[in-house]
Tab-separated table of C-alpha atoms in Angstrom:
chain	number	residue	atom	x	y	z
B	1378	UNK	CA	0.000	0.000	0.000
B	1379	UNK	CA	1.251	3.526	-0.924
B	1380	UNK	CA	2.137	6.162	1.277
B	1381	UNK	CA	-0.614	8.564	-0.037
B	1382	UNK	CA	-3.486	5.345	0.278
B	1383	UNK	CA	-2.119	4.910	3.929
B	1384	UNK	CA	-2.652	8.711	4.616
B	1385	UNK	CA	-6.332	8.238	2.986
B	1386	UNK	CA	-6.557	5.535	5.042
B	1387	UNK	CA	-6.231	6.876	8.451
B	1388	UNK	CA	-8.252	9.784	7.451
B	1389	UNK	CA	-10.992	8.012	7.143
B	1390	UNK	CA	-10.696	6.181	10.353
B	1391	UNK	CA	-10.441	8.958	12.013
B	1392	UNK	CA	-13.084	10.838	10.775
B	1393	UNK	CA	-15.398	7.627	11.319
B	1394	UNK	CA	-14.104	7.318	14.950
B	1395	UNK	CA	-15.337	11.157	15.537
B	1396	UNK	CA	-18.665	10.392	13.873
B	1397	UNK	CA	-18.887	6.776	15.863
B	1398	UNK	CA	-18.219	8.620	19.010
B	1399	UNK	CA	-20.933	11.368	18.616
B	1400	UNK	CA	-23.702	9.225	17.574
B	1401	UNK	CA	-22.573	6.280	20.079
B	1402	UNK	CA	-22.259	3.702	17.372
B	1403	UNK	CA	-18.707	2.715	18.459
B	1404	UNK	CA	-20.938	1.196	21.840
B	1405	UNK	CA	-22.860	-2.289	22.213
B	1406	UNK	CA	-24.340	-4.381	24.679
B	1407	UNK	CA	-24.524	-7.580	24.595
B	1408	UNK	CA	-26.985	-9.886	26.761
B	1409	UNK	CA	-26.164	-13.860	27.061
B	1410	UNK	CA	-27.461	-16.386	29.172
B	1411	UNK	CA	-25.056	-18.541	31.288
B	1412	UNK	CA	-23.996	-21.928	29.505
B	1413	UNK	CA	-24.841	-20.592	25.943
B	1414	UNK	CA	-22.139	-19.209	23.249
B	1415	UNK	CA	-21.983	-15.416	22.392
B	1416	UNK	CA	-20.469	-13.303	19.247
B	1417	UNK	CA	-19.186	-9.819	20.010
B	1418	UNK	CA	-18.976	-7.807	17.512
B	1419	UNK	CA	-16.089	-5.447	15.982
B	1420	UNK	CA	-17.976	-2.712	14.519
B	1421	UNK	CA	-14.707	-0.910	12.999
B	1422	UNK	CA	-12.327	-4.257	11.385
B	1423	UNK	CA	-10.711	-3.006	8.569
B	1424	UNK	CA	-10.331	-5.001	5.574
B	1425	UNK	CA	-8.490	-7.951	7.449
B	1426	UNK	CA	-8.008	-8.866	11.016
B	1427	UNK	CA	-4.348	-8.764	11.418
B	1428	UNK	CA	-4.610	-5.474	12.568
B	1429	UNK	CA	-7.596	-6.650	15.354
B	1430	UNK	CA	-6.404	-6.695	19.279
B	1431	UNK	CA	-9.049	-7.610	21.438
B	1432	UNK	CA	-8.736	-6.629	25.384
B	1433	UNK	CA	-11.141	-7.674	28.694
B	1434	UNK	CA	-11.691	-5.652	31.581
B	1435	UNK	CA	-13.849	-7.008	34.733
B	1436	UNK	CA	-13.553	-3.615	36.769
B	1437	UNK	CA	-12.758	-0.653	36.382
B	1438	UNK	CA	-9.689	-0.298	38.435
B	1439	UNK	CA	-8.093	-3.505	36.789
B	1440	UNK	CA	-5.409	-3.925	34.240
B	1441	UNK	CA	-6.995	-4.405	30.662
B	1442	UNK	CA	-6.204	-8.602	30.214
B	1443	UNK	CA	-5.240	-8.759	25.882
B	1444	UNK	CA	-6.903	-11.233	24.323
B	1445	UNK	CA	-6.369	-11.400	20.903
B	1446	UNK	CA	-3.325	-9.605	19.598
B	1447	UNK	CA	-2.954	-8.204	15.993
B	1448	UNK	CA	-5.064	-11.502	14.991
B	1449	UNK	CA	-3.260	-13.761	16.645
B	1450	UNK	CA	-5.072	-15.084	19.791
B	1451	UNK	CA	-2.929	-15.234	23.629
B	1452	UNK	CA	-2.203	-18.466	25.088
B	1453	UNK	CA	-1.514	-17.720	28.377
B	1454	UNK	CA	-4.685	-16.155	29.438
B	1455	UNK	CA	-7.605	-17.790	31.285
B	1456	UNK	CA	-10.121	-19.912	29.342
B	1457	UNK	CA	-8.088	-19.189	25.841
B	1458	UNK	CA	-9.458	-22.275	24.915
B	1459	UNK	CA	-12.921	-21.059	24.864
B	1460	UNK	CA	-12.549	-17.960	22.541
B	1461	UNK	CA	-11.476	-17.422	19.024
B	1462	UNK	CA	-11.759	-14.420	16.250
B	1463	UNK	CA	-14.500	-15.052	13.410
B	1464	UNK	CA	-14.043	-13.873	9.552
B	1465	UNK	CA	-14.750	-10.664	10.531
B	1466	UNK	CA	-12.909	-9.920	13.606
B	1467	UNK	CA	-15.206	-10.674	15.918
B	1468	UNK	CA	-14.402	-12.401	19.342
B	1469	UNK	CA	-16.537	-15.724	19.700
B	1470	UNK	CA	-16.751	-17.032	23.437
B	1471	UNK	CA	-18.177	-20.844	24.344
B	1472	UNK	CA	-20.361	-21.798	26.752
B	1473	UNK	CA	-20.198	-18.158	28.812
B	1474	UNK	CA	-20.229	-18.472	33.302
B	1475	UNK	CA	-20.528	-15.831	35.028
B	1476	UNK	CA	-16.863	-15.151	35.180
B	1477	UNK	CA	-17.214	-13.935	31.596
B	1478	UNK	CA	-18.732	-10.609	31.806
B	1479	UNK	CA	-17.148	-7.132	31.613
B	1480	UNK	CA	-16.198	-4.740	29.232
B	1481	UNK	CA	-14.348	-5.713	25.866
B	1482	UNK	CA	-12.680	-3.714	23.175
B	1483	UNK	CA	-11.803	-4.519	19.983
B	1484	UNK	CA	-8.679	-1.956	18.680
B	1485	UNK	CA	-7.657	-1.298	15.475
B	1486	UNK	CA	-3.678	-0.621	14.572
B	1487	UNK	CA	-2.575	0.761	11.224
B	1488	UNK	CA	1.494	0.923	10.778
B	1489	UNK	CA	1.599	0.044	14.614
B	1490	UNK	CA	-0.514	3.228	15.380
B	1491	UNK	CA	-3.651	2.688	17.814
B	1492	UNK	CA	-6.449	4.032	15.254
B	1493	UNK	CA	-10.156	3.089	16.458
B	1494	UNK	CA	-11.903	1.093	19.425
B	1495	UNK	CA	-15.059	-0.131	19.290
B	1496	UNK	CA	-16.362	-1.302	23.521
B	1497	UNK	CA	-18.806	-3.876	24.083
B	1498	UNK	CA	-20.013	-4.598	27.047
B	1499	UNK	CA	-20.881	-8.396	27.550
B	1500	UNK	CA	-24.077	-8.941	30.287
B	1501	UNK	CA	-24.573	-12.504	31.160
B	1502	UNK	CA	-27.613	-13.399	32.894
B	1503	UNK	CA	-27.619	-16.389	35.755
B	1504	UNK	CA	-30.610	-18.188	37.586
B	1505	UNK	CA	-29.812	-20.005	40.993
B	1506	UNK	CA	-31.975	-21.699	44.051
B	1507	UNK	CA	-31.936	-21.444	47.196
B	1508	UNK	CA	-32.770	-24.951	47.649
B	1509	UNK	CA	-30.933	-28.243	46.808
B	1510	UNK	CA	-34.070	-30.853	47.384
B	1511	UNK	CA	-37.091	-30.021	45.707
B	1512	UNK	CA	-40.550	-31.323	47.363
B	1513	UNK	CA	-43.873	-29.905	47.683
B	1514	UNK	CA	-44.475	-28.069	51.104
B	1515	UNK	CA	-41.164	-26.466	50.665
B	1516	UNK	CA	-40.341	-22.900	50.407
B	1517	UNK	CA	-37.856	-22.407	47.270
B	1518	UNK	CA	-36.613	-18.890	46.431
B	1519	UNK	CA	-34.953	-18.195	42.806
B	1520	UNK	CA	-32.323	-15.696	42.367
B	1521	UNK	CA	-31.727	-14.014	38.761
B	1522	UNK	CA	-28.507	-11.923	38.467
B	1523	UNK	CA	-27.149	-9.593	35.585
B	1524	UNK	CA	-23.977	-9.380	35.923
B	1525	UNK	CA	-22.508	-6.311	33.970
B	1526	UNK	CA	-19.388	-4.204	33.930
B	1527	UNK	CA	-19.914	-1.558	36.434
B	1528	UNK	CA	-19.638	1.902	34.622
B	1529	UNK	CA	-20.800	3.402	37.904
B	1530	UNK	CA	-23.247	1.058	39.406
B	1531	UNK	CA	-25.653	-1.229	38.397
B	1532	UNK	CA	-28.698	0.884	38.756
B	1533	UNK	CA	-27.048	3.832	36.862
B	1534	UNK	CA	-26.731	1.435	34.125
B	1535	UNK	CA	-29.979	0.022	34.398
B	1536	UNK	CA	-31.341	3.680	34.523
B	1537	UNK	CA	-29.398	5.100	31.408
B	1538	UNK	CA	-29.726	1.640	29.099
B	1539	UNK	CA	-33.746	1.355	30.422
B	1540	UNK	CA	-32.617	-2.071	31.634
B	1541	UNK	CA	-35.460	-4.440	33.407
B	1542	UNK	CA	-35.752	-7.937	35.407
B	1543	UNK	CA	-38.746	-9.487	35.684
B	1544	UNK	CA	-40.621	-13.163	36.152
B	1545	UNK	CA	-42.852	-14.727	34.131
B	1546	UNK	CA	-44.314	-18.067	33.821
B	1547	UNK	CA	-44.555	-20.850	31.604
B	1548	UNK	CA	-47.322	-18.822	30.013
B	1549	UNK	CA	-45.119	-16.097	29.590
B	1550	UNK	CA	-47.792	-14.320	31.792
B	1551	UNK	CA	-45.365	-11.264	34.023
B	1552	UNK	CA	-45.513	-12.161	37.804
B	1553	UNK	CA	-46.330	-9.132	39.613
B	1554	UNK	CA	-45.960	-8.172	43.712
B	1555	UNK	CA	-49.890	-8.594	43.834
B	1556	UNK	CA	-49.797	-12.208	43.460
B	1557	UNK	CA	-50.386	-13.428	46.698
B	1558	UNK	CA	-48.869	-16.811	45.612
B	1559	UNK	CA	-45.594	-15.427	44.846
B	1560	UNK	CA	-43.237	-12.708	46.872
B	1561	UNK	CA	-41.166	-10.528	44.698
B	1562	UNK	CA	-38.149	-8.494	45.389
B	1563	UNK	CA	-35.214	-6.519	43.855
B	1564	UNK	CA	-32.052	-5.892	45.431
B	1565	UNK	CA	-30.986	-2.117	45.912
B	1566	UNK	CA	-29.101	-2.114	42.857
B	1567	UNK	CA	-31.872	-3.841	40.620
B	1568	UNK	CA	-29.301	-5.711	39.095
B	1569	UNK	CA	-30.813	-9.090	41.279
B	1570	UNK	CA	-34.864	-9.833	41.414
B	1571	UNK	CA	-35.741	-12.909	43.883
B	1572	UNK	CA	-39.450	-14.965	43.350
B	1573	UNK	CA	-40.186	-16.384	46.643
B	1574	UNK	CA	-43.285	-19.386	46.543
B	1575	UNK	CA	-44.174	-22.409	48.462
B	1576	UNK	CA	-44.182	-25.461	46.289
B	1577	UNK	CA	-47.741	-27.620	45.462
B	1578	UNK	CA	-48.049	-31.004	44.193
B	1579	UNK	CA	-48.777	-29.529	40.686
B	1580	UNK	CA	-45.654	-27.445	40.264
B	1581	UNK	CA	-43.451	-30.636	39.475
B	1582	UNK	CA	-42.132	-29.879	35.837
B	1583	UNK	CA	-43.235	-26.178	36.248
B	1584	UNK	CA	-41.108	-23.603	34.312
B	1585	UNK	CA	-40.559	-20.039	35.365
B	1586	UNK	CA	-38.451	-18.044	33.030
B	1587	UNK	CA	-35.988	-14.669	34.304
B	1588	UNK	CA	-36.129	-12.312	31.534
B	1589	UNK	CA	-33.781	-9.195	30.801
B	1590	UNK	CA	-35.518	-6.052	28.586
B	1591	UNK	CA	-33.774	-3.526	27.358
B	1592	UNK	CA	-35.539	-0.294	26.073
B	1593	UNK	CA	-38.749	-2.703	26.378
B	1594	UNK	CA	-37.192	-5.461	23.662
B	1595	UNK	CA	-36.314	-8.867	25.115
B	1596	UNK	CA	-32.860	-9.487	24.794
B	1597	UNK	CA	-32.201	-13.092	27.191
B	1598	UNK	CA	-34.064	-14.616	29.628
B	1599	UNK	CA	-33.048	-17.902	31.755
B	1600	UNK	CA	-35.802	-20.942	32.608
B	1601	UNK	CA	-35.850	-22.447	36.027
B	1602	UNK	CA	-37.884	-25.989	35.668
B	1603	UNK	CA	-39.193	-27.625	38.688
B	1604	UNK	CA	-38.076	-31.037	39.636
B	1605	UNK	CA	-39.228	-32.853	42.271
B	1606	UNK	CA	-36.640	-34.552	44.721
B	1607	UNK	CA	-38.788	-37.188	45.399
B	1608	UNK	CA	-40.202	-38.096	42.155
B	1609	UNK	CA	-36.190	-38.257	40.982
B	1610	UNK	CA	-36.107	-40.728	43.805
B	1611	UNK	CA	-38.719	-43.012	42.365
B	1612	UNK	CA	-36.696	-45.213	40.160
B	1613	UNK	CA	-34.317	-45.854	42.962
B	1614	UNK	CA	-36.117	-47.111	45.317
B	1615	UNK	CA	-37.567	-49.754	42.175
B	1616	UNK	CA	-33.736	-50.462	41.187
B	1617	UNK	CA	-33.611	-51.462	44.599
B	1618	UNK	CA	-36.561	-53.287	45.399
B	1619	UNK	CA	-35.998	-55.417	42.426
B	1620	UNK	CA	-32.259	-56.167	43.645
B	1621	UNK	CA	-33.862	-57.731	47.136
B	1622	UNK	CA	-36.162	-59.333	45.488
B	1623	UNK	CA	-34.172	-61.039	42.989
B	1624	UNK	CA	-31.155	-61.739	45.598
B	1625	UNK	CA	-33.974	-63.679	47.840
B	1626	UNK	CA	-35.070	-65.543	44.849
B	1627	UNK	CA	-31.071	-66.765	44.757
B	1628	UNK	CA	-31.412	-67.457	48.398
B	1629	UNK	CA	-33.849	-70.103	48.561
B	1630	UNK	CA	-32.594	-71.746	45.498
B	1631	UNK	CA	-29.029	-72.347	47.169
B	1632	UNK	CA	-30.616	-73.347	49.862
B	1633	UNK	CA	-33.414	-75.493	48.660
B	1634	UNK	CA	-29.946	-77.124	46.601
B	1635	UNK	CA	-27.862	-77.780	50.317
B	1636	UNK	CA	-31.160	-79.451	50.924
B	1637	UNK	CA	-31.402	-81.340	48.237
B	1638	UNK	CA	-27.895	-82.478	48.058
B	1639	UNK	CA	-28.171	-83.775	52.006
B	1640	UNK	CA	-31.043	-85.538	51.065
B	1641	UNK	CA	-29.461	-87.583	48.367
B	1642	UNK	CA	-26.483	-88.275	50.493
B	1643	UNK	CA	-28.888	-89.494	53.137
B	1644	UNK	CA	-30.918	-91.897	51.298
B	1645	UNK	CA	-27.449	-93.252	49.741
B	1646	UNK	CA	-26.356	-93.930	53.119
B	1647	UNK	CA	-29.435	-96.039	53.942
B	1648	UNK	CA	-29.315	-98.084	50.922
B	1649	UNK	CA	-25.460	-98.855	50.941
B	1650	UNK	CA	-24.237	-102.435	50.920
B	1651	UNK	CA	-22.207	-103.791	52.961
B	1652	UNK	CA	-18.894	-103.737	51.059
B	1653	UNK	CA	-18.085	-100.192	50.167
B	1654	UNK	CA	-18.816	-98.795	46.646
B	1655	UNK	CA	-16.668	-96.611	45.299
B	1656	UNK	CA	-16.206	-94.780	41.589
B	1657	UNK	CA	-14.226	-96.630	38.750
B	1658	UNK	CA	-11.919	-93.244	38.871
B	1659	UNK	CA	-11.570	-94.032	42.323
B	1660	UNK	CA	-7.287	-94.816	43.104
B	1661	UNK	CA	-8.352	-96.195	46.858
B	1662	UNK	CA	-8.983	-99.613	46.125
B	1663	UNK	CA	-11.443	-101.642	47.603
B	1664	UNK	CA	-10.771	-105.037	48.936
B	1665	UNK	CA	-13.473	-107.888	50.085
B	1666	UNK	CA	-12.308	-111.066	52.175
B	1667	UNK	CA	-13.821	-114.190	52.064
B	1668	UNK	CA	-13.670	-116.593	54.528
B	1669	UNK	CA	-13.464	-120.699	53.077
B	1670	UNK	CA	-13.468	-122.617	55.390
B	1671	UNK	CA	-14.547	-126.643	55.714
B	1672	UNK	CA	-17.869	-128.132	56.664
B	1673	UNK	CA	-17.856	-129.635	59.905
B	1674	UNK	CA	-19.259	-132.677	58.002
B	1675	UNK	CA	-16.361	-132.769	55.843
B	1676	UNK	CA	-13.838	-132.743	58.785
B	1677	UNK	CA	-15.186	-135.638	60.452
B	1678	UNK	CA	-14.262	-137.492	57.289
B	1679	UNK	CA	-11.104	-136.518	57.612
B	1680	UNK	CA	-7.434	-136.035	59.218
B	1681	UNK	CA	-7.420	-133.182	61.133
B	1682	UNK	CA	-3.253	-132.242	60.427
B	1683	UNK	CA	-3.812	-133.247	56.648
B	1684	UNK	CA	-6.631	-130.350	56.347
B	1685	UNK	CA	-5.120	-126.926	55.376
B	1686	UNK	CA	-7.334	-124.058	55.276
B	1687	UNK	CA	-7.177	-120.874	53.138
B	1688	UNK	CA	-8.095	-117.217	53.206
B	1689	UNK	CA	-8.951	-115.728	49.963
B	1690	UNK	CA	-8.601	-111.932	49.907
B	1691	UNK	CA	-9.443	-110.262	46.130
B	1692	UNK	CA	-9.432	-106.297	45.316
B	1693	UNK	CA	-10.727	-105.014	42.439
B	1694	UNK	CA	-10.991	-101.086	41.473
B	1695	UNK	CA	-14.724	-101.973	40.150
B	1696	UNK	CA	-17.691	-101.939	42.819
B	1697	UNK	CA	-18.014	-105.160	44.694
B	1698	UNK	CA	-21.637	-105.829	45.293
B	1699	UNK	CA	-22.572	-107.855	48.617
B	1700	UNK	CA	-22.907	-111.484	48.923
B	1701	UNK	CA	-26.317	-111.961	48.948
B	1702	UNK	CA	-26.222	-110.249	45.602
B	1703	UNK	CA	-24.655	-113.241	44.198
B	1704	UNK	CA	-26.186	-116.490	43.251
B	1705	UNK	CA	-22.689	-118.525	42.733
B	1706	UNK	CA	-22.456	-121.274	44.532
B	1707	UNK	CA	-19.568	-121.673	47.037
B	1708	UNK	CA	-17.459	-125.210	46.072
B	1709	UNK	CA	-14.940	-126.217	49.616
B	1710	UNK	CA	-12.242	-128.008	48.407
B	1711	UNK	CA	-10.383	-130.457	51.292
B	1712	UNK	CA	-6.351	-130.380	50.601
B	1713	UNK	CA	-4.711	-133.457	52.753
C-alpha cells in the first residue's frame, strides 16, 4: 500500500471514529445467558483482522487482560481455549459463566498506530436456588442476576440503558408483587430480582423463566424448571426393590440345593451295601475277604493235620456288590 493510500486511510478512520463517538455507534451491549455461546462484535475491522487486538476488563480499576493480539489469539490467558476471532474480527466465546462478563474492546492498529476502538459490554444473565431438594411443602426462592461491567453502578446502568428484570411463567404471563402466591423483590441495585413461593403437588415440571428487557425489547431470559426430589427418587427405590427381590429368589434356590444335596447323600447312606462302593476313577482300592473254610461234616471225614485251610482276599478297582447279591455257589475243596 502507498504512502498517499495509507494517509487516505487513516483519514478516514479517524473521521469515522469522531462520527462513531458522537452518535454512540462505536458502543454495544450484549446480553447472554449462562452456559450458551456469544459473538461480540467489531464494529470498525478493517479489511483484514491482522490489525484486530481484542482486550477484557472485569472492573474498572483492573489492568486491561489482551486477548487477541494483531489476529493472533494469547495463550496464556484464562479460558483461551474457549474464545477465538471469526471472519470478521469478531471475538466468539463458548459456553459463557458468570466469570465472563465485563467490558471488551476490539482496537484497530494501522502501521503500529492505535487508530479506532469499538467497547462492548458483555451482560450474562444467571438463575440459581436457594434450595438443593425439591418437594412440595417447601419454600424455594430463585435468584436471577445480571452481571454487567460496572460503569458506575448497576442501577445507573440500568437507569441510562432502560434495563429491566422481571418473572414470568410458563405462560409467559409477568408475575407481579400482587400475586399473593408469589413474593417478589429486587435488590438495591436492581441488578438481582428474587421470586419467593411455596411449592404444590402440581408445580413438578413447572417452568418459570428470568427475563432481561432492554428499552422494552427482550434481549435473554433464563428458565428455572421444577423437579421434584422425590419423584427423581422413584426409580431408585424400584432399582432397589428389584435387587432384594431377585437376591432372595437366589437365596432359597441355594438353599433349597444344600437341601437337596443332604437328602441324596442321606438316602445313599441307607441303601449302601455292605462292602463299600466306590467310583471306577476311584485310586483307593477296595478289597473284600472271604472266609473258606470246611464243613464240619467234611472234617469228620477226615485227618485233622492233613486239612489246610485258606483265606482268599481279592481287590478289584470296580464296585463289589454284597454277597447276597450273588447267586454262585460256594465249592470247599479239602487239601490233605
Amino acid at each position: 500500500m502507498s504512502d498517499e493510500c495509507r494517509v487516505c486511510l487513516l483519514g478516514l478512520i479517524f473521521l469515522s471514529s469522531l462520527l462513531t463517538g458522537i452518535s454512540g455507534v462505536n458502543e454495544t451491549h450484549v446480553f447472554i445467558s449462562s452456559g450458551e455461546n456469544v459473538r461480540l462484535p467489531c464494529n470498525n475491522a478493517l479489511h483484514d483482522c491482522n490489525s484486530t487486538t481484542w482486550n477484557y476488563n472485569r472492573f474498572r480499576e483492573s489492568a486491561a487482560v489482551e486477548l487477541i493480539r494483531l489476529g493472533i489469539k494469547k495463550k496464556d490467558t484464562e479460558r483461551h481455549e474457549s474464545m477465538s476471532m471469526g471472519s470478521d474480527c469478531s471475538l466468539n466465546i463458548r459456553n459463557i459463566s458468570t466469570e465472563d462478563y465485563g467490558y471488551y474492546t476490539c482496537r484497530q492498529y494501522v502501521n503500529h498506530t492505535q487508530v479506532n476502538d469499538t467497547h462492548v459490554y458483555l451482560h450474562v444473565l444467571h438463575v440459581s436456588s436457594s434450595q438443593t431438594e425439591i418437594s412440595a411443602g417447601l419454600s424455594v426462592t430463585l435468584f436471577c442476576q445480571l452481571y454487567s461491567y460496572p460503569r458506575v453502578s448497576c442501577d445507573d446502568l440500568i437507569r441510562s440503558e432502560r434495563i429491566q428484570l422481571f418473572w414470568v411463567n410458563q405462560a409467559g404471563v409477568k408475575l407481579t408483587r400482587s400475586d399473593s402466591r408469589y413474593q417478589i423483590s429486587s435488590s438495591s441495585d436492581r441488578c438481582i430480582i428474587t421470586l419467593n413461593t411455596t411449592l404444590l403437588n402440581e408445580d413438578d415440571n413447572r417452568e418459570w423463566r428470568c427475563e432481561v428487557t432492554q428499552r422494552d425489547q427482550v434481549k435473554t431470559s433464563v428458565t428455572y424448571t421444577v423437579k421434584s426430589s422425590a419423584r427423581r427418587e422413584t426409580p431408585v427405590i424400584a432399582v432397589i426393590s428389584v435387587s432384594v427381590a431377585v437376591l432372595a429368589v437366589l437365596l432359597a434356590a441355594v438353599l433349597w440345593l444344600i437341601w437337596r444335596k443332604r437328602a441324596d447323600n442321606k438316602r445313599g447312606t441307607d441303601g449302601e451295601a455292605v462292602s463299600s462302593v466306590k467310583d471306577e476313577n476311584d485310586d483307593k482300592r477296595t478289597y473284600e475277604t472271604i472266609n473258606m473254610d470246611t464243613p464240619a461234616a467234611a472234617r469228620d471225614h477226615e485227618q485233622t493235620d492233613d486239612v489246610t485251610y485258606t483265606e482268599v482276599s481279592s481287590s478289584s478297582k470296580k464296585p463289589v456288590k454284597s454277597l447276597k447279591d450273588h447267586n454262585d455257589t460256594v465249592t470247599y475243596a479239602t487239601i490233605r
